[in-house]
Structure formats: C-alpha cells, structure tokens
Short mmCIF file of C-alpha atoms in Angstrom, two decimals:
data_model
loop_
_atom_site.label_atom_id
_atom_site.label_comp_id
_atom_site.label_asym_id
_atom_site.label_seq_id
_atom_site.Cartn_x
_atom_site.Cartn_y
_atom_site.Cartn_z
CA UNK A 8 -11.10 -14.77 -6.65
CA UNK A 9 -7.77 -14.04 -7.29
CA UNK A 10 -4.62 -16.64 -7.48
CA UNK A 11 -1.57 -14.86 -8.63
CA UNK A 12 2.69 -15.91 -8.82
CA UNK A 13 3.13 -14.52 -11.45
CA UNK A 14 6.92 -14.60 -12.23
CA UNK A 15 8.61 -11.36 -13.61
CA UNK A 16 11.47 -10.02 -15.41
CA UNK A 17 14.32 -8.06 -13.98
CA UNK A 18 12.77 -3.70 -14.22
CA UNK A 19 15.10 -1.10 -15.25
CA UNK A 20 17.40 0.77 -13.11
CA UNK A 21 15.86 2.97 -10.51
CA UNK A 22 16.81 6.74 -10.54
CA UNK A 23 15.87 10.12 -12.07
CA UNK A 24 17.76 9.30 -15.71
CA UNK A 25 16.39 6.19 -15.87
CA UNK A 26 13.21 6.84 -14.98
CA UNK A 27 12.92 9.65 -17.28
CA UNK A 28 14.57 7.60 -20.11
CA UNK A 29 12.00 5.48 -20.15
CA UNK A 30 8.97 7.38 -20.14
CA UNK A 31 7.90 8.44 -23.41
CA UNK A 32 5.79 11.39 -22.46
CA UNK A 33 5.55 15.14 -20.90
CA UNK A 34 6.90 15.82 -17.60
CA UNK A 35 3.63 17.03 -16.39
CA UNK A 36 1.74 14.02 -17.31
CA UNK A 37 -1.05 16.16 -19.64
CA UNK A 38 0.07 13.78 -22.57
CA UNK A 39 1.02 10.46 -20.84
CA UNK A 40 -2.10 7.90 -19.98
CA UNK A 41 -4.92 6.97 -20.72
CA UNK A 42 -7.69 6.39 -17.90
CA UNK A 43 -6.06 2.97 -17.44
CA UNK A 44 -2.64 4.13 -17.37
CA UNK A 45 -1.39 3.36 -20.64
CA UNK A 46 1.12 5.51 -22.84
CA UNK A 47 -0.55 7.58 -25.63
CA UNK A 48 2.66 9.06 -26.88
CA UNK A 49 3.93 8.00 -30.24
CA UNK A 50 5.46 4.45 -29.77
CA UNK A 51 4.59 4.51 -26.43
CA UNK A 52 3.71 1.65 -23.90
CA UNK A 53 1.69 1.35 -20.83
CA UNK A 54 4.81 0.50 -19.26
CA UNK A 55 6.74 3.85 -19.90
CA UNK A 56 4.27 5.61 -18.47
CA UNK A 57 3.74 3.60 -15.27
CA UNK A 58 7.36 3.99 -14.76
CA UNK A 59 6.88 7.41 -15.06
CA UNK A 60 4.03 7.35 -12.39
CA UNK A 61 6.54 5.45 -10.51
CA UNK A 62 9.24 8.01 -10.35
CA UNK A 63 6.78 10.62 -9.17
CA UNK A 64 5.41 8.28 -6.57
CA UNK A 65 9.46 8.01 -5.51
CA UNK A 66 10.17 11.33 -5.15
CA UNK A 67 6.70 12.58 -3.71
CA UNK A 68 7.27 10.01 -0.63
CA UNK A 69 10.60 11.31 -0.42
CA UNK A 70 9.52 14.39 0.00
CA UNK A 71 7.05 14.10 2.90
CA UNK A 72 9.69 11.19 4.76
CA UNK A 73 12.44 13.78 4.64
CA UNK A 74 9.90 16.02 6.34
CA UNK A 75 8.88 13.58 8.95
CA UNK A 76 12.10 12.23 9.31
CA UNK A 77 13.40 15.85 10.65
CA UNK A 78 10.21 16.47 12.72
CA UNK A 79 10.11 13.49 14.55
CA UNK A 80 13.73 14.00 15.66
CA UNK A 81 12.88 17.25 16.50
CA UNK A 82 10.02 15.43 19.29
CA UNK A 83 7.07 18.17 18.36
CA UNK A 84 3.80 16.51 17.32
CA UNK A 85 0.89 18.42 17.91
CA UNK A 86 -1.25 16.12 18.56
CA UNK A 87 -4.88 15.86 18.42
CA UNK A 88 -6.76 13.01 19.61
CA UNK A 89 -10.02 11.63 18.61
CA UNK A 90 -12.03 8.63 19.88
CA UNK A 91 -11.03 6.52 16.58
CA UNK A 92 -7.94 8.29 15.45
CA UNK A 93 -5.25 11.12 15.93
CA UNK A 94 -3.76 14.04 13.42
CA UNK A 95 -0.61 15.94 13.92
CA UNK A 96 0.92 18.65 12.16
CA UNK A 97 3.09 16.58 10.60
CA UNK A 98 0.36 14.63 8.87
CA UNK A 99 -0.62 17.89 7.56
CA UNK A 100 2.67 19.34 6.59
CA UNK A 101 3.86 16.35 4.75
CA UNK A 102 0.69 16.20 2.69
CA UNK A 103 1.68 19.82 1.62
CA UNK A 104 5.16 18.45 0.56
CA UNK A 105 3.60 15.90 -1.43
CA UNK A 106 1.13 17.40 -3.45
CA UNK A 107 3.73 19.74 -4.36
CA UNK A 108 5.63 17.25 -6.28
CA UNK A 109 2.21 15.70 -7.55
CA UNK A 110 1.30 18.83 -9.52
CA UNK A 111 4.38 19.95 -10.50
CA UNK A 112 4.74 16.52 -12.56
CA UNK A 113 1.00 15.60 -12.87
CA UNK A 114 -1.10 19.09 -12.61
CA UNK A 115 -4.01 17.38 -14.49
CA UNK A 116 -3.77 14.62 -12.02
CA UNK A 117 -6.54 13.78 -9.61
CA UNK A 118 -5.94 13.26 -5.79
CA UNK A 119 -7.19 11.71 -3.05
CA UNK A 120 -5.27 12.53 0.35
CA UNK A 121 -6.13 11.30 4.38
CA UNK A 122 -6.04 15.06 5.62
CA UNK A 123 -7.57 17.03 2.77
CA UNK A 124 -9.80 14.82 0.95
CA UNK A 125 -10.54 14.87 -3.02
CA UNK A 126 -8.75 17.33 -5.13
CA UNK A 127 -10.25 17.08 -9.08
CA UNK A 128 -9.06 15.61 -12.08
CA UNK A 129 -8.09 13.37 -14.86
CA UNK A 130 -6.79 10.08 -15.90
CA UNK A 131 -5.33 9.18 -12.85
CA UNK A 132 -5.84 9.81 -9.43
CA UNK A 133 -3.00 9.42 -6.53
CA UNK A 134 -3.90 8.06 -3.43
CA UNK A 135 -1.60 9.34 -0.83
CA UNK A 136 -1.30 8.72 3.20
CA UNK A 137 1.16 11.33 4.39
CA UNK A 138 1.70 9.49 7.75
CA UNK A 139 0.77 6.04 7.87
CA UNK A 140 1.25 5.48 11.47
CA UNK A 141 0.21 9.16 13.00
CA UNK A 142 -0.55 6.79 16.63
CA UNK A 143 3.28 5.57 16.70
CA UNK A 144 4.71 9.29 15.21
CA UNK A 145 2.92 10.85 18.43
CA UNK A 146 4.28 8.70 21.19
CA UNK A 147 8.28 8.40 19.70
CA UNK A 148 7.75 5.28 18.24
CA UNK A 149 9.68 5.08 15.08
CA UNK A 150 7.74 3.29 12.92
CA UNK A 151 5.84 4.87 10.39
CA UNK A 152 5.77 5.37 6.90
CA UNK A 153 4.33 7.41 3.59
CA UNK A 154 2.87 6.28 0.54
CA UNK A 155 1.59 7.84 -2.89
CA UNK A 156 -0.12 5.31 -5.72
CA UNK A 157 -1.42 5.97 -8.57
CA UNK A 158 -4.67 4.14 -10.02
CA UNK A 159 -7.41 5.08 -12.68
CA UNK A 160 -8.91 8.20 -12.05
CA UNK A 161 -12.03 6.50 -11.86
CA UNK A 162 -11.06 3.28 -9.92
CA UNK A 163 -12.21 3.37 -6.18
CA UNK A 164 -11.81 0.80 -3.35
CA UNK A 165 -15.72 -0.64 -2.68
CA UNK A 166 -15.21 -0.17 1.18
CA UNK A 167 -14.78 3.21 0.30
CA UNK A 168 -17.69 4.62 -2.01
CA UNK A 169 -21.25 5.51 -0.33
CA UNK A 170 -23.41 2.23 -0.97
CA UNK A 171 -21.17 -0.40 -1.72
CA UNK A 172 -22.10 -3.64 -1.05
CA UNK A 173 -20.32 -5.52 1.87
CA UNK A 174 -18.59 -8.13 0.76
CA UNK A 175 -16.97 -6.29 -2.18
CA UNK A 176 -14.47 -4.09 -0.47
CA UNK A 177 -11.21 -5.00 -1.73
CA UNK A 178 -9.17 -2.96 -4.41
CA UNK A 179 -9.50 -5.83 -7.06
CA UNK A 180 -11.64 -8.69 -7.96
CA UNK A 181 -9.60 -10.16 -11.27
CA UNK A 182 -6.77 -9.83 -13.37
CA UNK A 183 -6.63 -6.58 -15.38
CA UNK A 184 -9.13 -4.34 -13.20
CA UNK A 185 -9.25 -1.10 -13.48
CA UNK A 186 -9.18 -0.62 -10.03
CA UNK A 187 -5.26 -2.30 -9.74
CA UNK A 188 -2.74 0.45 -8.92
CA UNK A 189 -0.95 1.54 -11.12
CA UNK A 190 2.66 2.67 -9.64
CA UNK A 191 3.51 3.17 -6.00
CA UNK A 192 6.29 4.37 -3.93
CA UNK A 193 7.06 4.16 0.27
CA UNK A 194 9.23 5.24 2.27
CA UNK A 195 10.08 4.56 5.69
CA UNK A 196 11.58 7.75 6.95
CA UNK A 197 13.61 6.46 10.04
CA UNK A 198 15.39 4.02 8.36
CA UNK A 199 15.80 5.86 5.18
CA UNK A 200 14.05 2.56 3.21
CA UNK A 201 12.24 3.23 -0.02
CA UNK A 202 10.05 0.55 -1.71
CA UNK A 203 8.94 1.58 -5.33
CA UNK A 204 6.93 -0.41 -7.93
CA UNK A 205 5.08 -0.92 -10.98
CA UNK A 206 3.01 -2.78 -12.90
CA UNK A 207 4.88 -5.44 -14.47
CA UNK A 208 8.22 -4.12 -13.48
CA UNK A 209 8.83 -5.59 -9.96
CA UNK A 210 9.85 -4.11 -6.66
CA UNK A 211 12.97 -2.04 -5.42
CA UNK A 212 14.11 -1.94 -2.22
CA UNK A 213 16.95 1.13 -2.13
CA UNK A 214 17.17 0.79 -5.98
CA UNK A 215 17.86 -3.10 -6.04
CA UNK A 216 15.26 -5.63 -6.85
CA UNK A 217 13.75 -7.41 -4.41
CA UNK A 218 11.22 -10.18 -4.05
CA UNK A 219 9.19 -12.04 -1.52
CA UNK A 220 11.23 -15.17 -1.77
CA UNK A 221 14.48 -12.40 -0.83
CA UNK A 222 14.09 -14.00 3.04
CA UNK A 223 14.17 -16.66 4.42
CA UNK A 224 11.39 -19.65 3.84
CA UNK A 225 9.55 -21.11 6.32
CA UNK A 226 7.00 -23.07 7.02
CA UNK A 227 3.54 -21.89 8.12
CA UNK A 228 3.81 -22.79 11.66
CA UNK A 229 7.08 -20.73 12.17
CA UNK A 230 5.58 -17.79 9.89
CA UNK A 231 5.44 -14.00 10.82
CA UNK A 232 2.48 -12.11 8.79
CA UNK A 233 1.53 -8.94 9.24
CA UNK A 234 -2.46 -8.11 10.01
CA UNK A 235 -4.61 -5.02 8.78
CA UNK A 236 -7.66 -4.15 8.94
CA UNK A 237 -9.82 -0.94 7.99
CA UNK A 238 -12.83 1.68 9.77
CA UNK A 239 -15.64 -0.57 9.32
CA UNK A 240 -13.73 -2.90 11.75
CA UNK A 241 -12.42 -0.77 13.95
CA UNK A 242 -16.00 1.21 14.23
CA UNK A 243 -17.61 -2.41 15.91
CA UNK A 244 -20.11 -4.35 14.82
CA UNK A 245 -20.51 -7.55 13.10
CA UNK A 246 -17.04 -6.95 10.97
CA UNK A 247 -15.28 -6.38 14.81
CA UNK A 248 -16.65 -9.55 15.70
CA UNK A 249 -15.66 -11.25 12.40
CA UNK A 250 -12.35 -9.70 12.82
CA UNK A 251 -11.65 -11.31 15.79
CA UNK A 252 -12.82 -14.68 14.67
CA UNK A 253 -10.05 -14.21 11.91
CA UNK A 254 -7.50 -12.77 13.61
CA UNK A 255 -7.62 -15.70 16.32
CA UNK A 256 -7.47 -18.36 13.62
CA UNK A 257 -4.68 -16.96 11.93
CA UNK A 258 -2.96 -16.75 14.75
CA UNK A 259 -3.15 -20.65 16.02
CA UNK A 260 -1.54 -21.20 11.98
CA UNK A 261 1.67 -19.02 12.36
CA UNK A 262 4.58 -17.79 15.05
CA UNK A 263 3.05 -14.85 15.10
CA UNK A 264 0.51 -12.23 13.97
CA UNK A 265 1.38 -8.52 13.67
CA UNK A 266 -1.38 -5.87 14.14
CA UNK A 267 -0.01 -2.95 13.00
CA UNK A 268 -0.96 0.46 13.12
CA UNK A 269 1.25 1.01 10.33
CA UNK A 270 0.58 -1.03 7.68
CA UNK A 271 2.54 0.30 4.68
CA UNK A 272 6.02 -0.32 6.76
CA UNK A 273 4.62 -4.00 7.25
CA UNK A 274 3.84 -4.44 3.43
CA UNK A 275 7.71 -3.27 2.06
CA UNK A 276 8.92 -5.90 4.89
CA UNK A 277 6.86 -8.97 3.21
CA UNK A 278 7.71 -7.62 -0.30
CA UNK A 279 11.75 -8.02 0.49
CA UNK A 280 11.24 -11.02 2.41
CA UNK A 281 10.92 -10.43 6.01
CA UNK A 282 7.92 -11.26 6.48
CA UNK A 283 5.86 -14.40 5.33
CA UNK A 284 2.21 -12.97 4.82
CA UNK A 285 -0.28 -10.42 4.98
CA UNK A 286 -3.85 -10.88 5.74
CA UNK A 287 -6.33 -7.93 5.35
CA UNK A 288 -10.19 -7.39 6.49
CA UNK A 289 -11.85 -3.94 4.99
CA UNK A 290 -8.55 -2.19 4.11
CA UNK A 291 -8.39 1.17 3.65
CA UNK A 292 -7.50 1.87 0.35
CA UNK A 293 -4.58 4.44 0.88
CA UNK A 294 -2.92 1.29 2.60
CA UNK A 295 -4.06 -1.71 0.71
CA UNK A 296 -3.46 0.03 -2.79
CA UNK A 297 0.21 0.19 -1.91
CA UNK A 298 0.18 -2.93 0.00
CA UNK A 299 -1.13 -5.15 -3.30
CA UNK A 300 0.90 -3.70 -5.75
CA UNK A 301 4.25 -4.02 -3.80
CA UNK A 302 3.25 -7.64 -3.00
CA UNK A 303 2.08 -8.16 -6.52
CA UNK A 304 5.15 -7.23 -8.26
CA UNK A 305 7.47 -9.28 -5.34
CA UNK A 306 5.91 -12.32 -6.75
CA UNK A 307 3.85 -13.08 -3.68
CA UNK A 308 0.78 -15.62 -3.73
CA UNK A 309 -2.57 -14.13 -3.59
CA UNK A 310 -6.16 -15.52 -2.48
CA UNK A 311 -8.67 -12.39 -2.17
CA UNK A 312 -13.05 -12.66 -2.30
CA UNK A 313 -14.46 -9.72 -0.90
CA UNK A 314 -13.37 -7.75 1.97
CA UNK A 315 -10.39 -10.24 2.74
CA UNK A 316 -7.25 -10.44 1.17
CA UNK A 317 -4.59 -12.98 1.84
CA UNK A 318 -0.88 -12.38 0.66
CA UNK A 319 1.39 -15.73 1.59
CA UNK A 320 5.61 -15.81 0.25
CA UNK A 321 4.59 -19.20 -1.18
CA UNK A 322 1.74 -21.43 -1.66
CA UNK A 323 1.78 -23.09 1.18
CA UNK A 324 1.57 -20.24 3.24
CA UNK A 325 -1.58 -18.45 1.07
CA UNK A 326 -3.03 -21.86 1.60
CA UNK A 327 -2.86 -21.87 5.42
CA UNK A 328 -3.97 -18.06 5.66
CA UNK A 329 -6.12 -18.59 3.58
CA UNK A 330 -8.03 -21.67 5.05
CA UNK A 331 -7.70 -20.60 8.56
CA UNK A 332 -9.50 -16.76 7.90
CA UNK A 333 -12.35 -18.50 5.70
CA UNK A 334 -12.70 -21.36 8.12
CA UNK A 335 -13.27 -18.54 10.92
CA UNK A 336 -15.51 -16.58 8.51
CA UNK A 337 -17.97 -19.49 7.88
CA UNK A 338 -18.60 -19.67 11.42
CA UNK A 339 -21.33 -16.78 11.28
#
C-alpha cells in the first residue's frame, strides 16, 4: 500500500526552449531512456529526459484538443453507438494528430492508443486516449479531454493484461515501480486548460505551478471528489455490485460524489485544487496513468491496495475516503 505527500521543489519553466534546454538527448528519443525512463546521454539525468517526455506529451495533446476543439464547434460527430460505449470520428481523427507528433519526436517509441490498439516498440510506451469523454463530445456537452503518458515500455496496468489477478489492478503497488508514469500531458480543449507533469518536477496548470493545496481546504463532510471506475465494473458482476457498495459510502462522507464520464478533466481539477479527492475502482489505465501522476506531483495524499485507489488534498480527507470505500468493501 501506498502513502505518499511527498513535498516537491519548484520545476522549470514550461515551454518549447525550456523544455528542450533541459533535455540532454536527441529529438527523436532513439538516444534518451532507458526502459525506466532515465537519461543515457553523457551527464544526463532521469529527469532531463522525463522533461523531455513531458514536452512531447504537451504538444501531442495539443494537437488532438485543437482538433476537437474545432470539431465540436463545428456540431458533427459521427457517432456510433455500442451497448457499453460510443466512437466518433473525432476519436479517430485526433488519434491521427497525435501519433503524428509521437513519432516525429519518439519514432522508436511504443504506443498504446483507445481506437487503434498496440503499435511496437522500445523503451517507452505512450498511453494515449484521444477523447476522454466520446459520451459528452456526442451530445454537445463540453466536457472532455485528451491525454498522452508515457511509462516503461514494458509496464502495464494489471486490470489490463490477459490473466491478471483481481485484486492487483492498479498502475502501482510501491514507490519506484516500473509501472509509475513517467510524464503526462492534458488538455481540456473547450477551455483551452493544459495540465502537464513529471516525475519529480510537479504540475502546471497553463505553464504555472500548481498544487492540490492551490484551492480551497475543507473538511471531509463539505468535500467534492471525483469518482472513476473502469470495464470490469461497468460490464456487471460482483465488481458492479462492489462498486456500488463504495460509491454509496463515499458518498454519505463528502458534499458530493462526481461520476464522471470524463475522468482526465476531473483529475487536472483535483491537481489545481478544485476538487478535494479522487477515488478509483478498476481504472482504465489510459485514465488512471494520467490521473496518478498529475495527483502525484500536486502533492496529493495517496492510499491504494489493489483495484482501489484513493487520492485525498490532505490527510484527513485520504483518511475518510479511504475508510469509508474499505469499510464498504469488507462487507462481501
């Protein structure tokens, strides 16, 4: 189990000279980490080269949000519906946008993306959700967001991967796993917000830092936390019912509970402040990789074991999540 506040240092600058300045490898990231994301250059630190990862995470969000941003003014959508879920074009065309930038900086990079899947390679692997909110992006609502992170090539969320075991499906399990993202960027098109992070480096909101404790503080009982939760939920079954146990408790703890349908918005929100916790059942990792770094580096307080995660803006808060979900969960 995890129990993190870790406090951090101010991060560079944010920007393309900056970003650049500090990385102390090739642009097309060939030369620049190892298969845990450190620097091999000469002289050259793990942190150079996450801010590196960083920088491409910025602009490859940017990319597909400028996209979105113009299509969903435009009111076209396209959409398909499925009994769990619904595409657009959109999803599909801002994917394009984004692996564009992802192999013109990191062609030896691997990928995994929500529309077309796994796309080969080396020591690390981006994790991208074109449209985190497709349901919303459909029906005019405006909130939705994209996200690119970069992690291990080799590190995969449990939940994920063909037979893992059920109550390891989280993206880490201690300090200094390899599965822990690496770098991450979102943006949130319609507002023209952009959250970007690394390890060790913090979180910036619109290029200035930002923090958890950036808000307000309140106390449990007058909290807002935002609530995800992943396929093997949504698909029914014991984890449903589970779920619901949770979701309920939670809910008698704070103000109020936010099920969102798109989670990624939800996470830059707790990581500036404006909201007071996140609590996640079998995340999907394209959501919770992006989620735990940004929360991470804003300085948040942690309590994770197994499928559920807990995110609070101070102890007291992680503590009353926290109790209230496990409570529920040692019911059954």
């Amino acid at each position: 189990m995890r129990d993190d506040a870790v406090e951090r240092g101010e991060g560079d600058e944010s920007g393309d000279d900056a970003a650049e300045e500090s990385a102390a490898s090739t642009a097309d990231g060939s030369a620049t980490s190892t298969a845990d994301g450190s620097a091999t250059s000469e002289g050259g630190e793990s942190a150079g080269a996450d801010a590196e990862l960083a920088e491409t995470a910025r602009r490859a969000v940017t990319a597909g949000g400028g996209y979105l941003r113009e299509r969903f003014a435009s009111g076209a959508s396209d959409a398909e519906y499925s009994a769990m879920d619904v595409k657009t074009a959109a999803d599909r065309e801002a994917e394009d946008r984004i692996l564009s930038v992802l192999r013109e900086r990191h062609p030896g990079h691997a990928i995994t993306t929500e529309e077309s899947g796994e796309h080969a390679g080396e020591a690390v692997r981006w994790v991208v959700d074109p449209l985190d909110g497709t349901n919303n992006f459909a029906v005019g609502i405006p909130t939705f967001g994209v996200a690119a992170t970069a992690v291990a090539a080799d590190a995969r969320l449990a939940a994920d991967t063909a037979g893992a075991t059920r109550l390891d499906g989280r993206t880490s399990v201690a300090a200094d796993d390899p599965r822990d993202p690496l770098a991450t960027a979102v943006a949130v098109p319609m507002l023209e917000d952009c959250y970007v992070a690394s390890r060790g480096s913090g979180v910036r909101y619109n290029g200035e830092r930002v923090t958890v404790a950036t808000g307000d503080t309140v106390a449990p009982a007058h909290a807002t936390v935002g609530m995800l939760v992943g396929p093997a939920v949504l698909s029914g079954g014991a984890e449903a019912r589970e779920w619901e146990a949770v979701s309920a408790a939670v809910e008698q703890e704070v103000k109020r509970g936010i099920r969102t349908w798109a989670p990624v918005v939800y996470w830059g929100l707790f990581a500036r402040g404006q909201l007071d916790g996140f609590v996640a059942y079998y995340p999907p990792e394209r959501e919770q990789l992006a989620g735990e770094l940004l929360a991470r580096e804003a300085d948040a307080v942690e309590r994770s074991d197994g499928p559920l995660s807990v995110f609070g803006a101070d102890e007291a808060t992680a503590d009353a999540l926290w109790s209230a979900a496990t409570d529920a969960l040692n019911e059954f």
